[in-house]
Short mmCIF file of C-alpha atoms in Angstrom, two decimals:
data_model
loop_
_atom_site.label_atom_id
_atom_site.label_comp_id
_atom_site.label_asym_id
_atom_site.label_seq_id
_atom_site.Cartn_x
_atom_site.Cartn_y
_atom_site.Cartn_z
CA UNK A 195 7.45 -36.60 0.30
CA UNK A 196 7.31 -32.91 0.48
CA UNK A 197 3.88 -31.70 0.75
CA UNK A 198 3.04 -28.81 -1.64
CA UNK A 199 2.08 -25.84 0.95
CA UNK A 200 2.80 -23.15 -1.69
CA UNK A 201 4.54 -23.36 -4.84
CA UNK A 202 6.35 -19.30 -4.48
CA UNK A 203 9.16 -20.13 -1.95
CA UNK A 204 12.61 -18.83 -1.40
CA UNK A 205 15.04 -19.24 -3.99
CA UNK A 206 18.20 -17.85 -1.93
CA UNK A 207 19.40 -20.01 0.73
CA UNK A 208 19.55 -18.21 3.90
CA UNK A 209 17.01 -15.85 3.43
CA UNK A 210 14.11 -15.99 5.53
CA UNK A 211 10.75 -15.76 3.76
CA UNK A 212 7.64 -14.36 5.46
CA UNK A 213 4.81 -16.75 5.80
CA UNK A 214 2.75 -16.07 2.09
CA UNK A 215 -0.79 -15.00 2.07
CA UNK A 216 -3.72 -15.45 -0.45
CA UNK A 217 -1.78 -14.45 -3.89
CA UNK A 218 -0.22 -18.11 -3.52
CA UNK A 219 -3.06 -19.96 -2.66
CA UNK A 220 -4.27 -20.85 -6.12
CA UNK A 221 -0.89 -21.75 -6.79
CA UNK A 222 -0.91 -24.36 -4.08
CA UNK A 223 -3.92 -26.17 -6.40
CA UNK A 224 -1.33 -26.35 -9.01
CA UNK A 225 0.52 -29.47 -8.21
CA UNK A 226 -0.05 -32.83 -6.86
CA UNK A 227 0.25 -32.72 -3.16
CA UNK A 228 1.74 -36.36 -3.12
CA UNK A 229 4.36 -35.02 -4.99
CA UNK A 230 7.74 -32.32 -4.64
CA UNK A 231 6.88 -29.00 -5.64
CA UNK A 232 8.55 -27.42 -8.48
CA UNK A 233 10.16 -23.73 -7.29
CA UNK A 234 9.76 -21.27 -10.08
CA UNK A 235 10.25 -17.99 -8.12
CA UNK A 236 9.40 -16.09 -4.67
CA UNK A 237 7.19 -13.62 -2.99
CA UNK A 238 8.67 -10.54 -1.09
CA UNK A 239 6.47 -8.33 0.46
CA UNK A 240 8.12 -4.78 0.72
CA UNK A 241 6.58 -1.62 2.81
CA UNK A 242 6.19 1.48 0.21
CA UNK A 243 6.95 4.47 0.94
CA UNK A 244 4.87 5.82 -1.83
CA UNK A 245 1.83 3.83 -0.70
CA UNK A 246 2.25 3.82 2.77
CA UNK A 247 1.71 0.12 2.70
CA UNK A 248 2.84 -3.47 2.78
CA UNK A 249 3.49 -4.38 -1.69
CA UNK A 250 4.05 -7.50 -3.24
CA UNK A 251 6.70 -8.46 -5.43
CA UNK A 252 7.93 -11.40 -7.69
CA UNK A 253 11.39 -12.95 -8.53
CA UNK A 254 12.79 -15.43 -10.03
CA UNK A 255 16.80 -15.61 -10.33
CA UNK A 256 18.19 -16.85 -13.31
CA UNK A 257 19.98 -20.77 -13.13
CA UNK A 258 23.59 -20.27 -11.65
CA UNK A 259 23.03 -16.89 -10.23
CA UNK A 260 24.78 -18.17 -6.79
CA UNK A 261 27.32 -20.00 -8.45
CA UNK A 262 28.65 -16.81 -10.69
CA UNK A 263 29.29 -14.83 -7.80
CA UNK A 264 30.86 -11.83 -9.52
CA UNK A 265 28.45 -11.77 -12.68
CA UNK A 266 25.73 -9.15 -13.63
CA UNK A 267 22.09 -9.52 -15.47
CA UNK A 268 19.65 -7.76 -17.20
CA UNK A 269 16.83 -7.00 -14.69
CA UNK A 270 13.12 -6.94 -16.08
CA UNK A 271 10.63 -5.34 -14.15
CA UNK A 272 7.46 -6.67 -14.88
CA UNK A 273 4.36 -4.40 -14.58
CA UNK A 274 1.33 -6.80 -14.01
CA UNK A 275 3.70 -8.94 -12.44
CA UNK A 276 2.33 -10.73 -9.69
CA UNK A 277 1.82 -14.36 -8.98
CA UNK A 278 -2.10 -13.97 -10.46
CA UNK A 279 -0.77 -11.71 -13.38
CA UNK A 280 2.37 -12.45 -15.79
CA UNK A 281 4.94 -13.69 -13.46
CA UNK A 282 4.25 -17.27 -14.58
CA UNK A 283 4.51 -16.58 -18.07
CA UNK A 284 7.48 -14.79 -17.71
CA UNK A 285 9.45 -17.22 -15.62
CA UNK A 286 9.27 -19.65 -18.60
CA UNK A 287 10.31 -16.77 -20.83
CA UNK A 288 13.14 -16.81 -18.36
CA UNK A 289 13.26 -20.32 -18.54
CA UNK A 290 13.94 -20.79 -22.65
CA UNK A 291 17.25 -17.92 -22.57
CA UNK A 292 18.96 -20.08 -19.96
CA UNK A 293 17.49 -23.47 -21.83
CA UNK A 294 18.17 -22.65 -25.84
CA UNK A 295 21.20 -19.55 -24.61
CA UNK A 296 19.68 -17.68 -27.79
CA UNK A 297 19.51 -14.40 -25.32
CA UNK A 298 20.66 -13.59 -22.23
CA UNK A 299 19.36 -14.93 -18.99
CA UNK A 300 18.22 -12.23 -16.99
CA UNK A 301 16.37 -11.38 -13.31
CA UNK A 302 12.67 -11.09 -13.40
CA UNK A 303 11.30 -8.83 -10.89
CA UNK A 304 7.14 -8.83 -11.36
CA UNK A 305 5.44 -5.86 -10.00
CA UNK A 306 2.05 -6.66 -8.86
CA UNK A 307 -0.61 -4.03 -9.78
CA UNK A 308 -4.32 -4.08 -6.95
CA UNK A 309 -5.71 -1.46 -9.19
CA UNK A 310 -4.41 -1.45 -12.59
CA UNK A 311 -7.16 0.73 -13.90
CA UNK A 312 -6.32 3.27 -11.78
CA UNK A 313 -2.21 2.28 -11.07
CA UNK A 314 -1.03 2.14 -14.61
CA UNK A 315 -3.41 4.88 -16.37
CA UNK A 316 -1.97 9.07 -16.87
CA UNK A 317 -4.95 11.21 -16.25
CA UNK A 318 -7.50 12.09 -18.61
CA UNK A 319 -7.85 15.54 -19.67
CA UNK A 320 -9.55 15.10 -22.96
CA UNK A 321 -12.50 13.04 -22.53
CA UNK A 322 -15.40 13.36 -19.60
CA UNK A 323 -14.69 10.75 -17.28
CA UNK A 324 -18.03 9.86 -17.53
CA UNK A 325 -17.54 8.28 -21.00
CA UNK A 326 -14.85 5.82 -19.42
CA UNK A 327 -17.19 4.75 -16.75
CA UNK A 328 -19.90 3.85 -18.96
CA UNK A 329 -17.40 1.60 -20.99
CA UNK A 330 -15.61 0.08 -17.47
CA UNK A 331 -18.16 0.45 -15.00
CA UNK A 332 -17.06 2.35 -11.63
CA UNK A 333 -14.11 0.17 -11.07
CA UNK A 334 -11.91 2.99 -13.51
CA UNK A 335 -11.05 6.01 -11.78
CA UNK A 336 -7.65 6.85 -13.87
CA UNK A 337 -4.46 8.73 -13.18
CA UNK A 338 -2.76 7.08 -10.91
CA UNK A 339 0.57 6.49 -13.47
CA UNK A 340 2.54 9.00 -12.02
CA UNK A 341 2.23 7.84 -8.38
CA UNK A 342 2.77 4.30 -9.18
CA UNK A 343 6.12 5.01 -11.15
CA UNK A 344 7.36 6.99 -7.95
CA UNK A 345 6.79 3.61 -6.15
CA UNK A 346 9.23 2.06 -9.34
CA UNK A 347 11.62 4.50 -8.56
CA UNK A 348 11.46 5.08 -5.12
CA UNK A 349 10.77 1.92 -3.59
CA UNK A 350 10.84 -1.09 -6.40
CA UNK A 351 14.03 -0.65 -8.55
CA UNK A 352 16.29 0.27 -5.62
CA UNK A 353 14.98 -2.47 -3.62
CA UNK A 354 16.33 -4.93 -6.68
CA UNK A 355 19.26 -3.15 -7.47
CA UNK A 356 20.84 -3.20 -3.75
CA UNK A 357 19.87 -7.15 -3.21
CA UNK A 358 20.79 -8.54 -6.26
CA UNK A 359 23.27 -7.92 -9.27
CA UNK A 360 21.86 -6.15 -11.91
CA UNK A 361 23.14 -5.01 -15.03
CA UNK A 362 20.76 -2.78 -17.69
CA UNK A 363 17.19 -2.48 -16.27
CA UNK A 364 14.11 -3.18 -18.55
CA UNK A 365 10.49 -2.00 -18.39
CA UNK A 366 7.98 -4.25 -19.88
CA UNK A 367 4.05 -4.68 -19.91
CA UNK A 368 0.76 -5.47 -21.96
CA UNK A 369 -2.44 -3.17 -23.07
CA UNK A 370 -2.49 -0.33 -20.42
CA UNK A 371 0.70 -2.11 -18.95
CA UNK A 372 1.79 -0.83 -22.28
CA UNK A 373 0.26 2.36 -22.24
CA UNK A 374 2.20 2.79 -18.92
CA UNK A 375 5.01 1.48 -20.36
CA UNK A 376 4.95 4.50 -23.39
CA UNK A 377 3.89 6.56 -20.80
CA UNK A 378 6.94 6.54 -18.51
CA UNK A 379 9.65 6.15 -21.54
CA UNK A 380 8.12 9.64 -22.76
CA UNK A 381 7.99 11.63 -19.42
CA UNK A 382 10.99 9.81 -17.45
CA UNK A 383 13.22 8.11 -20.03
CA UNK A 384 16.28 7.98 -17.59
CA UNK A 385 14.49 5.36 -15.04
CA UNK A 386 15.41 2.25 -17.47
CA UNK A 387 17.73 1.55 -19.88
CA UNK A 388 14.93 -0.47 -22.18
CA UNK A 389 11.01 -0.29 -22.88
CA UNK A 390 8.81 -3.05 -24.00
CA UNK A 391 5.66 -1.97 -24.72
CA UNK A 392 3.34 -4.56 -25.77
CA UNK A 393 -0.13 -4.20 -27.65
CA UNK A 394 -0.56 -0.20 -25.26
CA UNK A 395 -3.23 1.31 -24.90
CA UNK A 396 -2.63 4.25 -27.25
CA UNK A 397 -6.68 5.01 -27.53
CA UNK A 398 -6.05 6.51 -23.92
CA UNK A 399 -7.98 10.06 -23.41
CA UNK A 400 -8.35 10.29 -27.32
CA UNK A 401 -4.80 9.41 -28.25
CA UNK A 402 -3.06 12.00 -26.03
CA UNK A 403 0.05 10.30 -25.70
CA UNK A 404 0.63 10.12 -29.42
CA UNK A 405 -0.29 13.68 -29.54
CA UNK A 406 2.13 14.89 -27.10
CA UNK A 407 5.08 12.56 -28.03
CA UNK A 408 7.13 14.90 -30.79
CA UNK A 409 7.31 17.25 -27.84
CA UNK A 410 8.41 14.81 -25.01
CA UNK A 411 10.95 13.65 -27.52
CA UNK A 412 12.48 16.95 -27.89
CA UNK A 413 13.57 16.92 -24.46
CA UNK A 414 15.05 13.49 -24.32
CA UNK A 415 18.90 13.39 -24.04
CA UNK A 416 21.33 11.36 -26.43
CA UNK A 417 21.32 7.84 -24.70
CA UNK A 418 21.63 4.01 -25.56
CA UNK A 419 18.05 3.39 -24.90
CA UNK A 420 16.09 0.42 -26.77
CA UNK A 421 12.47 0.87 -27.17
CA UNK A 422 10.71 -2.78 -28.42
CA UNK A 423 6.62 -1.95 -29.68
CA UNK A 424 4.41 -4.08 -30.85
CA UNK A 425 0.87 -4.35 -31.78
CA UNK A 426 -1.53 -7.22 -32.84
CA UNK A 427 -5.40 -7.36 -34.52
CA UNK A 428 -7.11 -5.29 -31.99
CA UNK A 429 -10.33 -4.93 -34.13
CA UNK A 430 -11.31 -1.64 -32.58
CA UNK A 431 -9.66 0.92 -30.07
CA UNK A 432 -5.40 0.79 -30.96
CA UNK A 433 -6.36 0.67 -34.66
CA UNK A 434 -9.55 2.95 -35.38
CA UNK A 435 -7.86 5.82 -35.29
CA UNK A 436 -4.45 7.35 -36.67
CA UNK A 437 -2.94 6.96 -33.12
CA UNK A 438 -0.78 3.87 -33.78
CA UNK A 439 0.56 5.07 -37.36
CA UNK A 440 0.81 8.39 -35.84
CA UNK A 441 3.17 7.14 -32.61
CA UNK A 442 5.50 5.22 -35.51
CA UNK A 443 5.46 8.37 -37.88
CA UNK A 444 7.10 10.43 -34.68
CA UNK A 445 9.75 8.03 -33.96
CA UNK A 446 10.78 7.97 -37.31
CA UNK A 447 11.26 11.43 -37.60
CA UNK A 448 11.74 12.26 -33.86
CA UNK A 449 13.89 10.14 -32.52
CA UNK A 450 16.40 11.14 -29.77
CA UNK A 451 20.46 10.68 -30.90
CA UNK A 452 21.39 6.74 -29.44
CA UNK A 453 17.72 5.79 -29.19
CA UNK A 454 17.06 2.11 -31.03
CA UNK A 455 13.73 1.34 -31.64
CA UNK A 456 11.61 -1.26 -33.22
CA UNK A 457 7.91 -1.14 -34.08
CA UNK A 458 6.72 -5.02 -34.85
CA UNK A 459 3.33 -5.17 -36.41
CA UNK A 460 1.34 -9.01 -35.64
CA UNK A 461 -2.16 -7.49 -36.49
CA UNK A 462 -2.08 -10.47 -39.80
CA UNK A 463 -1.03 -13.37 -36.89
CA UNK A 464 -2.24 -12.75 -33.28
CA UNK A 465 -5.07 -10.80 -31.42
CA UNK A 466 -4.79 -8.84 -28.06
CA UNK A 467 -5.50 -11.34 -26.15
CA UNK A 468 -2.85 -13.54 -27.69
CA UNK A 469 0.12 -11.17 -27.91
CA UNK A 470 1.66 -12.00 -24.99
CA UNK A 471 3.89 -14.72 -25.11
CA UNK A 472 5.00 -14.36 -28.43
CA UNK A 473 5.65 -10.59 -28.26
CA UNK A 474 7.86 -11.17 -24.70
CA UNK A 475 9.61 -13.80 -26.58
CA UNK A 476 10.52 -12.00 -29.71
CA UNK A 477 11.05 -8.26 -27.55
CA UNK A 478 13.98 -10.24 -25.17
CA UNK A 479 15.35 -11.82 -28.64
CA UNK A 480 15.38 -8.49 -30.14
CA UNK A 481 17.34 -7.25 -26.98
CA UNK A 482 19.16 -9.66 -25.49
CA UNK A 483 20.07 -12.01 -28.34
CA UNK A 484 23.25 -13.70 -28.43
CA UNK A 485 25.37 -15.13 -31.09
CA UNK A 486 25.83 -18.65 -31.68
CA UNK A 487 27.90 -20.83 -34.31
CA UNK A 488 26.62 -21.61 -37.60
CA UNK A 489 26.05 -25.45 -38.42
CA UNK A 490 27.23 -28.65 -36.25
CA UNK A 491 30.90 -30.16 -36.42
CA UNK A 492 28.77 -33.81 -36.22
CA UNK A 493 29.26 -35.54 -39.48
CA UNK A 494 26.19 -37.88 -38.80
CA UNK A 495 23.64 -35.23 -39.47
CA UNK A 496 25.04 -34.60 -43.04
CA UNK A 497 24.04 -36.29 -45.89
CA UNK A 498 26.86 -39.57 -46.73
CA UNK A 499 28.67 -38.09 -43.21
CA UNK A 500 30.28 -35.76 -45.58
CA UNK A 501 32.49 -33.90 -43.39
CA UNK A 502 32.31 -30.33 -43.51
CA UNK A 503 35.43 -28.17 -44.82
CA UNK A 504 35.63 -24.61 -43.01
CA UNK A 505 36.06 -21.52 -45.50
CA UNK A 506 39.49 -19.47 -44.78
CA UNK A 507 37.12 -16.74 -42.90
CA UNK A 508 34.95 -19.29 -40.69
CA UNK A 509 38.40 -20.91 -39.99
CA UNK A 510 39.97 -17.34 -39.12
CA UNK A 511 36.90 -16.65 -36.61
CA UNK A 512 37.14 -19.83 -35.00
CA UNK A 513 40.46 -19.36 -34.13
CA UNK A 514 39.78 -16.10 -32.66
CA UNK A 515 38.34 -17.75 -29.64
CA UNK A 516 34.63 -18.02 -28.03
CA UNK A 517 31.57 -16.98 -29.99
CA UNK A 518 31.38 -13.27 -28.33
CA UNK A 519 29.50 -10.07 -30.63
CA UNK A 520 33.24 -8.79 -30.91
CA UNK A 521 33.66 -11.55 -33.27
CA UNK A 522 29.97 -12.33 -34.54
CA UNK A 523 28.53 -11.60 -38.09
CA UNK A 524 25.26 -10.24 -38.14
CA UNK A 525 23.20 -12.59 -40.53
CA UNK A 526 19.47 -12.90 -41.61
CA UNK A 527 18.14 -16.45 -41.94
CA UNK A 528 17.78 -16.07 -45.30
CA UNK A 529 21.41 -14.80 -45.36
CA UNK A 530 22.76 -17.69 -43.74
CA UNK A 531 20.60 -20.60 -45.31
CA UNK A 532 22.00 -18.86 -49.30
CA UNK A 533 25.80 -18.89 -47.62
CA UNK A 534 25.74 -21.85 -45.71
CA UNK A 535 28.96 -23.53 -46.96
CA UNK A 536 30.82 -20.07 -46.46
CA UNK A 537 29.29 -19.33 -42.69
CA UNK A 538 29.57 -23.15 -41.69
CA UNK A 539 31.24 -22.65 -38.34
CA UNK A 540 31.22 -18.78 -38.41
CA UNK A 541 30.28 -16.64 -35.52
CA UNK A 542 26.89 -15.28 -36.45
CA UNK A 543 24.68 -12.87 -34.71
CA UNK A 544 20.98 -14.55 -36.25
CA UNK A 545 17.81 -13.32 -34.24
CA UNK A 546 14.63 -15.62 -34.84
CA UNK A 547 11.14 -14.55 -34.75
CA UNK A 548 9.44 -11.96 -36.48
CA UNK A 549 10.88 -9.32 -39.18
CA UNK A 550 10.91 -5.42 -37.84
CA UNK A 551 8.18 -3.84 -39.43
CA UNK A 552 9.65 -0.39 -38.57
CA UNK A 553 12.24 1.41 -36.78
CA UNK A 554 16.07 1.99 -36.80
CA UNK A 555 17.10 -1.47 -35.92
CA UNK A 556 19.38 -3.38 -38.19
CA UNK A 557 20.91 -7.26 -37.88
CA UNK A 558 23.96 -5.36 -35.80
CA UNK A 559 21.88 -3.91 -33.22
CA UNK A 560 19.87 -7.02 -32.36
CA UNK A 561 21.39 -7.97 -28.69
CA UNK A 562 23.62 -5.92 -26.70
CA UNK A 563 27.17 -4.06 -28.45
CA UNK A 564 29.03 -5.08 -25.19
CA UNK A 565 29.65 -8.22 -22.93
CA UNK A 566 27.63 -8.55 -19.69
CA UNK A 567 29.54 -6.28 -16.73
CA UNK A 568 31.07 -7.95 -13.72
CA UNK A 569 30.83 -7.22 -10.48
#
């Protein structure tokens, strides 16, 4: 029997893994030492040039990467990524697109934050600093955003993009993750392709952010960016003032040429603390969804093992081949449960999960408009 030293190892054969240090250690407690341990990702330490020091990162490799030699995949950068913080999480995210194939498998790269107060926060300029300490204690001292996204673009994304085969690059994180998420898609839009901001902080410094965002959007260039936003019950803070109505107002009317957005609104279903794994669900869904054939060819799951005629369209799609968004119709579940006899067999593109509350994203932008690249 394998005795379960850490549960982070190597995934790449080969590769030589330094010896891990005390952000595995809990993990070790995870599983029974009499039995094999269960390899959901790895540890890399990299030296910063930003920082000056020795960073940890997290990835896991989607099923099949070494077997597909010449194939490409989304890359998600995690913010609050690190084998303490969401990596777990978001390995089983990882887990369900290769498991159900309703979106894309992709490469998870988690970015572990020391100091997220300070790491992930722009500087305040409106409010006395004072007033932040007395809510936080001494451990905030704000405005380190800008430094750590020179370490993203310096140091993290180039580091994943030279050792492994990635395709569209994705920015995702939670509460002042998502504040830093917001914050970087406004001031450096060109450093990823999409933004998943989940439950940010938009109360920052009075709302600033929000206040400054027509401007910012001015400046951003025609692009296919995808912005995913979405905010739960927060009780006080996101909701007590105008801020979050305020951010969707401007990117209705403000919008750059190419960008798609969606604003998803769970404040009548889940909480702050319970956004999470839901809203990373539903935001790589909304992204990365793929299409999938309508009903099952087995005659056993019909009632009296009727078997199931195709209509001259589903018949015309199948024969044009495998289920690919060159060939998919963009359906509603609604849609195809009212049309079910005429889609039986049909190509649809169908995203689960929750409606769009707001933004410029219809059935025919859910997923990507074009295949995965090859090497």
């Amino acid at each position: 029997m394998l005795r379960l030293a850490i549960l982070f190892i190597g995934l790449m054969a080969g590769q030589p893994q330094q010896a891990l240090g005390h952000e595995t250690a809990a993990h070790a407690q995870l599983g029974d030492p009499q039995g094999e341990p269960i390899v959901v990702g790895s540890v890399h330490r990299i030296m910063s040039s930003v920082y000056g020091d020795e960073q940890v990162l997290t990835v896991r490799l989607p099923r099949g990467y070494a077997d597909n030699p010449d194939k490409r995949y989304p890359v998600l950068f995690s913010v609050d990524g690190g084998p303490e913080q969401d990596f777990e999480l978001l390995a089983g995210i990882a887990a369900e697109a290769e498991f159900s194939t309703s979106f894309e498998p992709f490469i998870l790269v988690g970015v572990q934050t020391e100091d997220r107060y300070r790491q992930l926060t722009p500087e305040m300029t409106r409010l006395p600093l004072q007033r932040l300490k007395e809510n936080y204690g001494e451990r905030m001292v704000p405005g380190g955003a800008t430094k750590f996204r020179e370490y993203l673009a310096r140091d993290v994304v180039p580091w994943a993009t030279k050792r492994y085969r990635t395709d569209r690059k994705i920015v995702g994180a939670a509460s002042l993750g998502g504040l830093f998420v917001l914050d970087t898609f406004l001031e450096r839009p060109e450093m990823f392709d999409d933004y998943i901001a989940l439950t940010p902080s938009v109360w920052w410094d009075d709302g600033r952010i929000v206040d400054e965002a027509d401007q910012q959007l001015e400046h951003h260039a025609a692009s296919d960016r995808r912005l995913y936003l979405t905010m739960g019950d927060e009780g006080i803070g996101n909701r007590m003032g105008d801020w979050l109505s305020k951010l969707v107002g401007t990117l209705e009317t403000q919008a750059p040429e190419g960008l798609r957005w969606a604003f998803v609104d769970r404040s009548d279903s889940e909480e702050h603390r319970t956004m999470a794994l839901i809203s990373w669900l539903d935001a790589m869904r909304t992204l990365y969804l793929t299409p999938a054939r309508s009903g099952s060819p087995l005659t056993l799951l019909y009632n009296g093992f009727e078997k199931r005629e195709y209509a001259a369209a589903a018949s015309a799609n199948l024969k044009a081949g495998k289920c690919t968004r060159a060939i998919a119709t963009p359906v509603t579940f609604e849609e195809k449960n009212s049309r079910e006899r005429e889609l039986y067999g049909m190509c649809v593109l169908m995203k689960p999960g929750s409606n769009i509350t707001a933004g410029n994203m219809e059935p025919s932008d859910f997923g990507r408009a074009v295949e995965p690249t090859t090497k």
